[in-house]
Amino acid sequence: MATVFQENIAPQHEKITVQLTKEDYLPAVDKALKVYGKKASIPGFRAGMVPAGVIRKMYGQSVFSDEVLRVAGTKLEEHLVANKAEIFARPIPAEGQAQMNFDVNNPTDFTFEFEIGTRPDFTIPLLSGSETVPLHKIIVSDEMLRDEIEKLQYKAGEMTEPETVTSEHNVLNVVFDEVDTDGNLIEGGIKKDNSLLVKYFTPALQSQLMGKKAEDTLVFNLKNTFDEKLLPAILKDLGLNPTDEAAKDKSFKMTITKVGLIEKVELGKEMYEKIYPGRGLETEEEFATILKEEIERYWESQSRIRLHNELFEKLVHETPIEMPVKFLKRWMSVGGETYKSPDQVDKEYGSFEHQLRWQLISDKVIAENKITVEKEELEDAARMQIISYFGQQGHMPQMNDDWFEPFIQKQMADQKFVDELYNKIITEKLFYVLEQKVNLMEQLVSLDEFIKLPSSHHHHH
């Protein structure tokens, strides 16, 4: 009868030994060979009438190997289930596993050794409330409001198309292509259309742009190219984190696709109606009040993004978790579909452990706070997402449209779509819970101060 025993070989690192006798696997081998005998189609024999000796000669060795390994795997799985083992990933053969010699003509006892990494038990100091985490509230200054009003005056203005750039008020339609430090296009890099006023570039870049026309190109580094007040919006538009210093250091080739010039419109009811249709705005004060609220909401969302990034980094790097590093590196090397060399593993391990720590922490918070996502929430989120998408395309669907609900159900049958929606909702709920559990302190800051805040990067203790 098979025996299975487990021993600790390092913190969160266990070895499981499975010992099989002939009696454990031979019945399975015989049964599998009989199945082959019934299904085999061999010239000279009627279906299902192939002699057992022929089947054994043709398939015996491969069936023998497969069944011994299958039985060993089954015994291992039964042990893990019976012991309710909390493991990181599927077990891997032990480093000292002896080479197996499978011989159908010489059945013998086999010993298999596996290694597993077990999930550690840990506490999360940050959630004790003893540490204060800042929540920055950006003060919307009169200057910010004036700048935004001027942008909207240009946005509502009439466009002409001169041949070349002659003024800081020119509008450029451009394509950004990510490049390396030598100016070579990065395969699979960021590619994004944009529309920008020349005045948003640094003075040095504005000088270079004068006289440029459609199809002309420039290569530049982001942080040396845009006014620091505009840079966060540029980064966001490119799909990058506005507070990530590494992102600010990326380089791009900018291709001009069109040169325009907008005549700035005068402030007044006509402009207010164009920007906020149906609001019936009469005065500059009413217009400025609504605009200021919009700016505050935008920067509040940016502050929340920064807060969540700060919480993520603090939790990952300041939560003491004992990781089975040796096991995890071996698992990265031999546990995947392809082998990874020790050098590859060393390069990738930091990022791998970073994500693994977050998975452990988020799983713990989700379980302890019973955070769930119900089917109805997924369907409601799908509806809102699809309404938003079609609204951006200029067609606003109604809930009672004949096609709408069948379309929702079709989307909900797409597992990838549902998984992405689930991850989005569970992450939002997770950070909501985290905000309630940490000691937040609101700090008023100017936009300049907010932009200059250091990135949330830490080092493991």
Coordinates of C-alpha atoms in Angstrom, one line a residue:
M1 CA 0.0 0.0 0.0
A2 CA 1.2 3.5 -0.8
T3 CA 2.7 5.6 1.9
V4 CA 3.0 9.4 1.9
F5 CA 4.9 11.5 4.4
Q6 CA 5.8 15.1 4.6
E7 CA 8.8 16.9 6.2
N8 CA 9.9 20.5 6.6
I9 CA 13.1 21.4 4.9
A10 CA 13.1 25.2 5.3
P11 CA 10.6 27.9 6.4
Q12 CA 7.5 27.5 4.2
H13 CA 9.3 24.8 2.2
E14 CA 8.2 21.2 2.5
K15 CA 9.2 17.9 0.9
I16 CA 6.5 15.2 0.3
T17 CA 7.6 11.6 -0.3
V18 CA 5.3 9.2 -2.1
Q19 CA 6.3 5.5 -1.9
L20 CA 4.4 3.1 -4.3
T21 CA 4.4 -0.6 -4.2
K22 CA 3.7 -2.8 -7.2
E23 CA 0.2 -3.4 -5.8
D24 CA -0.6 0.3 -6.0
Y25 CA -0.2 0.7 -9.7
L26 CA -0.3 -2.7 -11.5
P27 CA -4.1 -3.0 -11.4
A28 CA -4.2 0.5 -13.1
V29 CA -1.7 -0.7 -15.7
D30 CA -3.7 -3.8 -16.5
K31 CA -7.0 -1.9 -16.7
A32 CA -5.4 0.7 -19.1
L33 CA -4.0 -2.1 -21.3
K34 CA -7.5 -3.7 -21.5
V35 CA -9.0 -0.4 -22.6
Y36 CA -6.3 -0.2 -25.3
G37 CA -7.2 -3.7 -26.3
K38 CA -10.8 -2.8 -26.9
K39 CA -10.1 0.3 -28.9
A40 CA -6.9 -0.7 -30.8
S41 CA -7.2 -1.0 -34.6
I42 CA -4.4 -3.2 -35.7
P43 CA -4.2 -4.8 -39.2
G44 CA -4.8 -8.6 -39.1
F45 CA -7.0 -8.5 -36.0
R46 CA -10.7 -7.7 -35.6
A47 CA -11.5 -4.7 -33.5
G48 CA -11.5 -5.6 -29.8
M49 CA -9.9 -9.0 -30.5
V50 CA -6.2 -8.1 -30.4
P51 CA -4.4 -10.6 -28.1
A52 CA -3.2 -9.1 -24.8
G53 CA 0.4 -10.0 -25.5
V54 CA 0.4 -7.9 -28.7
I55 CA -1.2 -5.0 -26.9
R56 CA 1.4 -5.3 -24.1
K57 CA 4.2 -5.4 -26.6
M58 CA 3.0 -2.4 -28.5
Y59 CA 1.7 -0.2 -25.7
G60 CA 2.9 -1.7 -22.5
Q61 CA 6.0 0.4 -21.8
S62 CA 4.3 3.8 -22.4
V63 CA 1.1 2.7 -20.5
F64 CA 3.3 1.5 -17.6
S65 CA 5.1 4.8 -17.3
D66 CA 2.0 6.9 -17.6
E67 CA 0.1 4.9 -15.0
V68 CA 2.9 4.8 -12.4
L69 CA 3.2 8.6 -12.7
R70 CA -0.6 9.1 -12.6
V71 CA -1.0 7.0 -9.5
A72 CA 1.9 8.9 -7.8
G73 CA 0.2 12.2 -8.7
T74 CA -3.1 11.0 -7.4
K75 CA -1.6 10.0 -4.1
L76 CA 0.1 13.3 -3.8
E77 CA -3.1 15.2 -4.5
E78 CA -5.0 13.1 -2.0
H79 CA -2.4 14.0 0.6
L80 CA -2.6 17.7 -0.1
V81 CA -6.4 17.7 0.0
A82 CA -6.5 15.6 3.2
N83 CA -4.1 18.0 4.9
K84 CA -5.8 21.1 3.5
A85 CA -2.4 22.3 2.3
E86 CA -2.2 26.0 1.4
I87 CA 0.4 26.0 -1.3
F88 CA 1.8 28.6 -3.7
A89 CA 1.6 26.5 -6.9
R90 CA 1.7 23.0 -8.2
P91 CA 4.4 20.8 -6.6
I92 CA 7.6 20.2 -8.4
P93 CA 10.0 17.2 -8.4
A94 CA 12.4 17.4 -5.5
E95 CA 15.9 18.6 -6.2
G96 CA 17.4 15.2 -5.2
Q97 CA 14.8 13.1 -7.0
A98 CA 16.4 9.9 -8.3
Q99 CA 16.2 9.0 -12.0
M100 CA 13.3 6.6 -12.6
N101 CA 13.7 3.4 -14.6
F102 CA 10.2 2.3 -15.8
D103 CA 10.3 -1.3 -17.1
V104 CA 7.0 -3.0 -17.8
N105 CA 8.8 -6.3 -17.6
N106 CA 10.3 -5.6 -14.3
P107 CA 7.8 -3.9 -12.0
T108 CA 9.2 -2.7 -8.7
D109 CA 8.5 -0.2 -5.9
F110 CA 9.0 3.5 -6.6
T111 CA 9.8 6.5 -4.5
F112 CA 8.8 10.0 -5.6
E113 CA 9.9 13.1 -3.9
F114 CA 8.1 16.5 -4.4
E115 CA 8.7 19.9 -3.0
I116 CA 6.0 22.5 -2.2
G117 CA 6.0 26.0 -0.9
T118 CA 3.4 26.7 1.7
R119 CA 1.5 30.0 2.2
P120 CA 2.9 31.8 5.2
D121 CA 0.8 33.1 8.1
F122 CA 1.4 36.9 8.7
T123 CA -0.1 40.0 10.0
I124 CA -0.4 43.4 8.3
P125 CA 1.0 46.2 10.5
L126 CA -0.3 49.0 8.2
L127 CA -3.9 48.0 8.9
S128 CA -3.5 48.4 12.7
G129 CA -4.1 52.2 12.2
S130 CA -0.9 53.1 14.0
E131 CA 0.7 54.7 11.0
T132 CA -0.7 57.8 9.3
V133 CA -1.0 57.8 5.5
P134 CA -1.5 61.2 3.7
L135 CA -4.4 61.8 1.4
H136 CA -3.5 64.8 -0.6
K137 CA -6.1 67.4 -1.5
I138 CA -5.0 69.6 -4.4
I139 CA -5.9 73.2 -4.0
V140 CA -7.4 74.5 -7.3
S141 CA -5.7 77.9 -7.6
D142 CA -7.0 81.0 -9.5
E143 CA -4.1 80.4 -12.0
M144 CA -5.2 76.8 -12.6
L145 CA -8.7 78.0 -13.2
R146 CA -7.5 80.8 -15.6
D147 CA -5.3 78.3 -17.5
E148 CA -8.3 75.9 -17.9
I149 CA -10.6 78.6 -19.1
E150 CA -8.1 79.7 -21.7
K151 CA -7.8 76.1 -22.9
L152 CA -11.5 75.9 -23.3
Q153 CA -11.6 79.2 -25.1
Y154 CA -9.2 77.7 -27.7
K155 CA -11.2 74.4 -27.7
A156 CA -14.4 76.3 -28.6
G157 CA -12.6 78.5 -31.2
E158 CA -12.5 78.3 -35.0
M159 CA -9.7 76.3 -36.5
T160 CA -7.6 77.2 -39.5
E161 CA -4.8 75.1 -41.1
P162 CA -1.6 77.1 -41.8
E163 CA 1.2 75.2 -43.5
T164 CA 3.9 75.7 -40.8
V165 CA 4.2 76.3 -37.1
T166 CA 4.6 80.0 -36.4
S167 CA 3.2 80.6 -32.9
E168 CA 2.8 79.1 -29.4
H169 CA -0.9 79.1 -30.2
N170 CA -0.6 76.6 -33.0
V171 CA -2.3 73.3 -32.4
L172 CA -0.5 70.2 -33.5
N173 CA -2.1 66.9 -34.3
V174 CA 0.7 64.4 -33.6
V175 CA 1.5 60.7 -33.2
F176 CA 3.7 59.5 -30.4
D177 CA 5.8 56.4 -31.0
E178 CA 7.9 55.0 -28.1
V179 CA 11.6 54.8 -28.9
D180 CA 14.7 53.7 -27.1
T181 CA 17.5 56.1 -26.0
D182 CA 19.0 55.9 -29.6
G183 CA 15.7 56.9 -31.2
N184 CA 14.9 53.4 -32.5
L185 CA 11.2 52.4 -32.4
I186 CA 10.4 49.9 -29.7
E187 CA 8.6 46.8 -31.0
G188 CA 5.2 46.6 -29.2
G189 CA 5.9 50.0 -27.6
I190 CA 3.3 52.8 -26.9
K191 CA 1.7 54.4 -29.9
K192 CA -0.8 57.2 -29.4
D193 CA -2.4 60.1 -31.3
N194 CA -2.7 63.4 -29.5
S195 CA -3.5 67.1 -30.1
L196 CA -1.5 69.7 -28.3
L197 CA -0.9 73.5 -28.2
V198 CA 2.7 74.4 -29.0
K199 CA 2.7 76.5 -25.8
Y200 CA 2.5 73.3 -23.7
F201 CA 6.0 72.3 -24.7
T202 CA 9.1 73.6 -22.9
P203 CA 10.6 76.8 -24.4
A204 CA 13.5 74.8 -26.0
L205 CA 11.1 72.5 -27.8
Q206 CA 8.9 75.4 -28.9
S207 CA 11.9 76.9 -30.6
Q208 CA 12.6 73.6 -32.4
L209 CA 8.9 73.4 -33.5
M210 CA 8.9 76.8 -35.3
G211 CA 8.8 76.3 -39.0
K212 CA 7.8 72.6 -38.7
K213 CA 5.1 71.2 -40.9
A214 CA 3.1 68.0 -41.4
E215 CA 5.2 64.8 -41.6
D216 CA 8.1 66.4 -39.7
T217 CA 9.3 64.5 -36.7
L218 CA 11.1 65.2 -33.4
V219 CA 12.5 62.7 -30.9
F220 CA 12.5 63.7 -27.2
N221 CA 12.4 62.6 -23.6
L222 CA 9.1 63.2 -21.9
K223 CA 10.3 64.9 -18.7
N224 CA 12.5 67.3 -20.7
T225 CA 9.7 68.2 -23.2
F226 CA 6.5 69.2 -21.3
D227 CA 5.7 71.8 -18.7
E228 CA 5.7 69.9 -15.4
K229 CA 2.0 71.0 -14.9
L230 CA 1.0 69.3 -18.1
L231 CA 3.3 66.2 -17.9
P232 CA 0.9 64.2 -15.6
A233 CA -1.9 64.6 -18.2
I234 CA 0.4 63.6 -21.0
L235 CA 1.5 60.5 -19.0
K236 CA -2.1 59.6 -18.3
D237 CA -3.0 59.9 -21.9
L238 CA -0.2 57.6 -22.9
G239 CA -1.5 55.0 -20.4
L240 CA 1.3 55.6 -17.9
N241 CA 1.3 56.3 -14.2
P242 CA 1.6 60.1 -13.7
T243 CA 3.6 59.6 -10.5
D244 CA 6.0 57.0 -11.9
E245 CA 9.5 58.5 -12.3
A246 CA 10.6 55.8 -14.7
A247 CA 7.6 56.6 -17.0
K248 CA 8.6 60.3 -17.1
D249 CA 12.0 59.2 -18.4
K250 CA 10.6 57.4 -21.5
S251 CA 11.5 58.7 -25.0
F252 CA 9.2 59.2 -28.0
K253 CA 9.3 60.1 -31.6
M254 CA 6.6 62.7 -32.4
T255 CA 5.3 62.9 -35.9
I256 CA 3.3 66.0 -36.8
T257 CA 0.2 65.0 -38.9
K258 CA -1.5 68.4 -39.1
V259 CA -0.8 72.0 -38.1
G260 CA -3.7 74.1 -36.9
L261 CA -4.3 77.5 -35.5
I262 CA -7.4 78.3 -33.3
E263 CA -8.8 81.7 -32.9
K264 CA -9.6 82.1 -29.1
V265 CA -13.3 82.8 -28.6
E266 CA -14.6 85.5 -26.2
L267 CA -16.1 84.5 -22.9
G268 CA -19.9 84.6 -23.0
K269 CA -23.2 82.7 -23.2
E270 CA -22.4 81.3 -26.6
M271 CA -19.2 79.8 -25.4
Y272 CA -20.7 78.5 -22.1
E273 CA -23.5 76.8 -24.1
K274 CA -20.9 75.2 -26.4
I275 CA -18.9 73.8 -23.4
Y276 CA -21.9 72.9 -21.1
P277 CA -24.9 72.5 -23.4
G278 CA -28.3 72.8 -21.7
R279 CA -27.0 74.3 -18.5
G280 CA -28.2 77.8 -19.2
L281 CA -25.1 79.5 -17.9
E282 CA -25.3 83.3 -18.0
T283 CA -22.2 84.6 -16.2
E284 CA -18.5 84.0 -16.1
E285 CA -18.9 83.3 -12.3
E286 CA -21.4 80.4 -13.0
F287 CA -19.1 79.0 -15.7
A288 CA -16.0 79.2 -13.4
T289 CA -17.8 77.6 -10.5
I290 CA -18.8 74.5 -12.6
L291 CA -15.4 74.3 -14.2
K292 CA -13.6 74.5 -10.8
E293 CA -15.7 71.6 -9.5
E294 CA -14.7 69.6 -12.5
I295 CA -11.0 70.4 -12.0
E296 CA -11.4 69.4 -8.3
R297 CA -13.0 66.1 -9.2
Y298 CA -10.2 65.3 -11.7
W299 CA -7.4 66.0 -9.2
E300 CA -9.3 64.2 -6.5
S301 CA -9.2 61.1 -8.7
Q302 CA -5.5 61.6 -9.3
S303 CA -4.9 61.9 -5.6
R304 CA -6.9 58.6 -5.0
I305 CA -4.7 56.9 -7.6
R306 CA -1.6 58.1 -5.8
L307 CA -3.1 57.0 -2.5
H308 CA -3.8 53.5 -3.8
N309 CA -0.3 53.2 -5.3
E310 CA 1.1 54.3 -1.9
L311 CA -1.0 51.7 -0.1
F312 CA 0.0 49.0 -2.5
E313 CA 3.7 49.8 -2.1
K314 CA 3.5 50.1 1.7
L315 CA 1.6 46.8 2.0
V316 CA 3.9 44.9 -0.3
H317 CA 7.2 46.2 1.1
E318 CA 6.4 46.8 4.7
T319 CA 4.4 43.6 5.5
P320 CA 6.7 41.0 7.0
I321 CA 6.2 37.8 5.1
E322 CA 8.6 35.0 5.2
M323 CA 8.9 33.7 1.6
P324 CA 10.4 30.3 0.6
V325 CA 12.9 32.0 -1.8
K326 CA 14.8 28.9 -2.7
F327 CA 11.6 27.0 -3.6
L328 CA 10.1 29.9 -5.5
K329 CA 13.3 30.3 -7.6
R330 CA 13.3 26.6 -8.4
W331 CA 9.6 26.7 -9.2
M332 CA 10.3 29.6 -11.6
S333 CA 13.1 27.6 -13.2
V334 CA 11.5 24.2 -13.7
G335 CA 7.8 24.6 -12.8
G336 CA 6.7 26.4 -16.0
E337 CA 6.1 25.3 -19.5
T338 CA 9.7 26.2 -20.4
Y339 CA 12.9 26.0 -18.4
K340 CA 14.4 29.2 -17.2
S341 CA 18.1 29.6 -16.4
P342 CA 19.3 30.8 -13.0
D343 CA 20.3 34.2 -14.6
Q344 CA 16.7 34.5 -16.0
V345 CA 15.2 33.7 -12.7
D346 CA 17.4 36.2 -10.8
K347 CA 16.4 38.9 -13.2
E348 CA 12.7 38.2 -12.9
Y349 CA 12.4 37.2 -9.2
G350 CA 12.1 40.7 -7.8
S351 CA 9.0 41.4 -9.9
F352 CA 7.6 37.9 -9.4
E353 CA 7.9 38.1 -5.6
H354 CA 6.5 41.7 -5.6
Q355 CA 3.3 40.4 -7.3
L356 CA 3.2 37.3 -5.1
R357 CA 3.3 39.3 -1.9
W358 CA 0.5 41.5 -3.2
Q359 CA -1.6 38.4 -4.0
L360 CA -1.0 37.0 -0.5
I361 CA -2.0 40.3 1.1
S362 CA -5.0 41.0 -1.1
D363 CA -6.3 37.4 -0.7
K364 CA -6.0 37.8 3.1
V365 CA -7.8 41.2 3.2
I366 CA -10.5 39.9 0.8
A367 CA -11.1 36.7 2.9
E368 CA -11.0 38.5 6.3
N369 CA -13.5 41.2 5.2
K370 CA -15.7 38.8 3.2
I371 CA -15.4 40.9 0.0
T372 CA -17.4 39.4 -2.8
V373 CA -18.7 40.3 -6.2
E374 CA -22.2 39.1 -7.0
K375 CA -23.4 38.1 -10.5
E376 CA -25.9 41.1 -10.5
E377 CA -22.9 43.5 -9.8
L378 CA -21.1 42.1 -12.8
E379 CA -24.1 42.5 -15.0
D380 CA -24.7 46.0 -13.8
A381 CA -21.1 46.9 -14.4
A382 CA -21.2 45.4 -17.8
R383 CA -24.3 47.5 -18.7
M384 CA -22.6 50.7 -17.5
Q385 CA -19.4 49.9 -19.4
I386 CA -21.2 49.2 -22.6
I387 CA -23.5 52.3 -22.3
S388 CA -20.3 54.3 -21.8
Y389 CA -18.6 52.8 -24.8
F390 CA -21.5 53.4 -27.2
G391 CA -22.0 56.8 -25.7
Q392 CA -18.4 57.7 -26.7
Q393 CA -19.2 56.5 -30.2
G394 CA -22.2 58.9 -30.4
H395 CA -24.9 56.3 -29.9
M396 CA -26.5 56.2 -26.5
P397 CA -28.4 52.9 -26.0
Q398 CA -31.5 52.6 -23.8
M399 CA -32.0 49.8 -21.4
N400 CA -35.2 48.9 -23.2
D401 CA -33.6 48.6 -26.7
D402 CA -34.4 45.2 -28.1
W403 CA -30.7 44.4 -28.8
F404 CA -29.3 45.7 -25.6
E405 CA -30.0 42.9 -23.1
P406 CA -29.1 40.0 -25.5
F407 CA -25.9 41.9 -26.2
I408 CA -25.2 42.1 -22.4
Q409 CA -25.7 38.4 -22.0
K410 CA -23.5 37.6 -25.0
Q411 CA -20.7 39.7 -23.3
M412 CA -21.3 37.9 -20.0
A413 CA -20.7 34.6 -21.8
D414 CA -17.2 35.8 -22.6
Q415 CA -15.1 34.5 -19.7
K416 CA -12.2 36.9 -20.4
F417 CA -14.6 39.9 -20.3
V418 CA -16.1 38.7 -17.1
D419 CA -12.7 38.0 -15.5
E420 CA -11.5 41.6 -16.3
L421 CA -14.8 43.0 -15.0
Y422 CA -14.5 40.9 -11.8
N423 CA -10.9 42.0 -11.2
K424 CA -11.8 45.7 -11.6
I425 CA -14.7 45.5 -9.2
I426 CA -12.9 43.4 -6.5
T427 CA -9.9 45.7 -6.7
E428 CA -12.2 48.8 -6.2
K429 CA -13.8 47.1 -3.2
L430 CA -10.5 46.0 -1.8
F431 CA -9.1 49.5 -1.9
Y432 CA -12.3 50.9 -0.4
V433 CA -11.8 48.5 2.6
L434 CA -8.1 49.4 2.9
E435 CA -9.0 53.1 3.0
Q436 CA -11.4 52.4 5.9
K437 CA -8.7 50.5 7.8
V438 CA -5.7 52.8 7.5
N439 CA -5.3 56.1 9.4
L440 CA -5.8 58.6 6.6
M441 CA -4.9 62.3 7.1
E442 CA -5.9 64.9 4.6
Q443 CA -3.2 67.2 3.5
L444 CA -3.8 70.4 1.4
V445 CA -1.2 70.8 -1.3
S446 CA -0.7 73.0 -4.4
L447 CA -0.6 71.3 -7.8
D448 CA 3.2 72.0 -7.9
E449 CA 3.7 70.3 -4.6
F450 CA 1.6 67.3 -5.6
I451 CA 3.4 66.8 -8.9
K452 CA 6.8 67.0 -7.1
L453 CA 5.8 64.4 -4.5
P454 CA 8.3 61.4 -4.6
S455 CA 7.2 58.2 -6.2
S456 CA 6.0 55.4 -3.9
H457 CA 8.9 53.0 -4.3
H458 CA 10.2 51.1 -1.2
H459 CA 12.7 48.4 -0.4
H460 CA 11.9 45.1 1.2
H461 CA 12.9 45.0 4.9

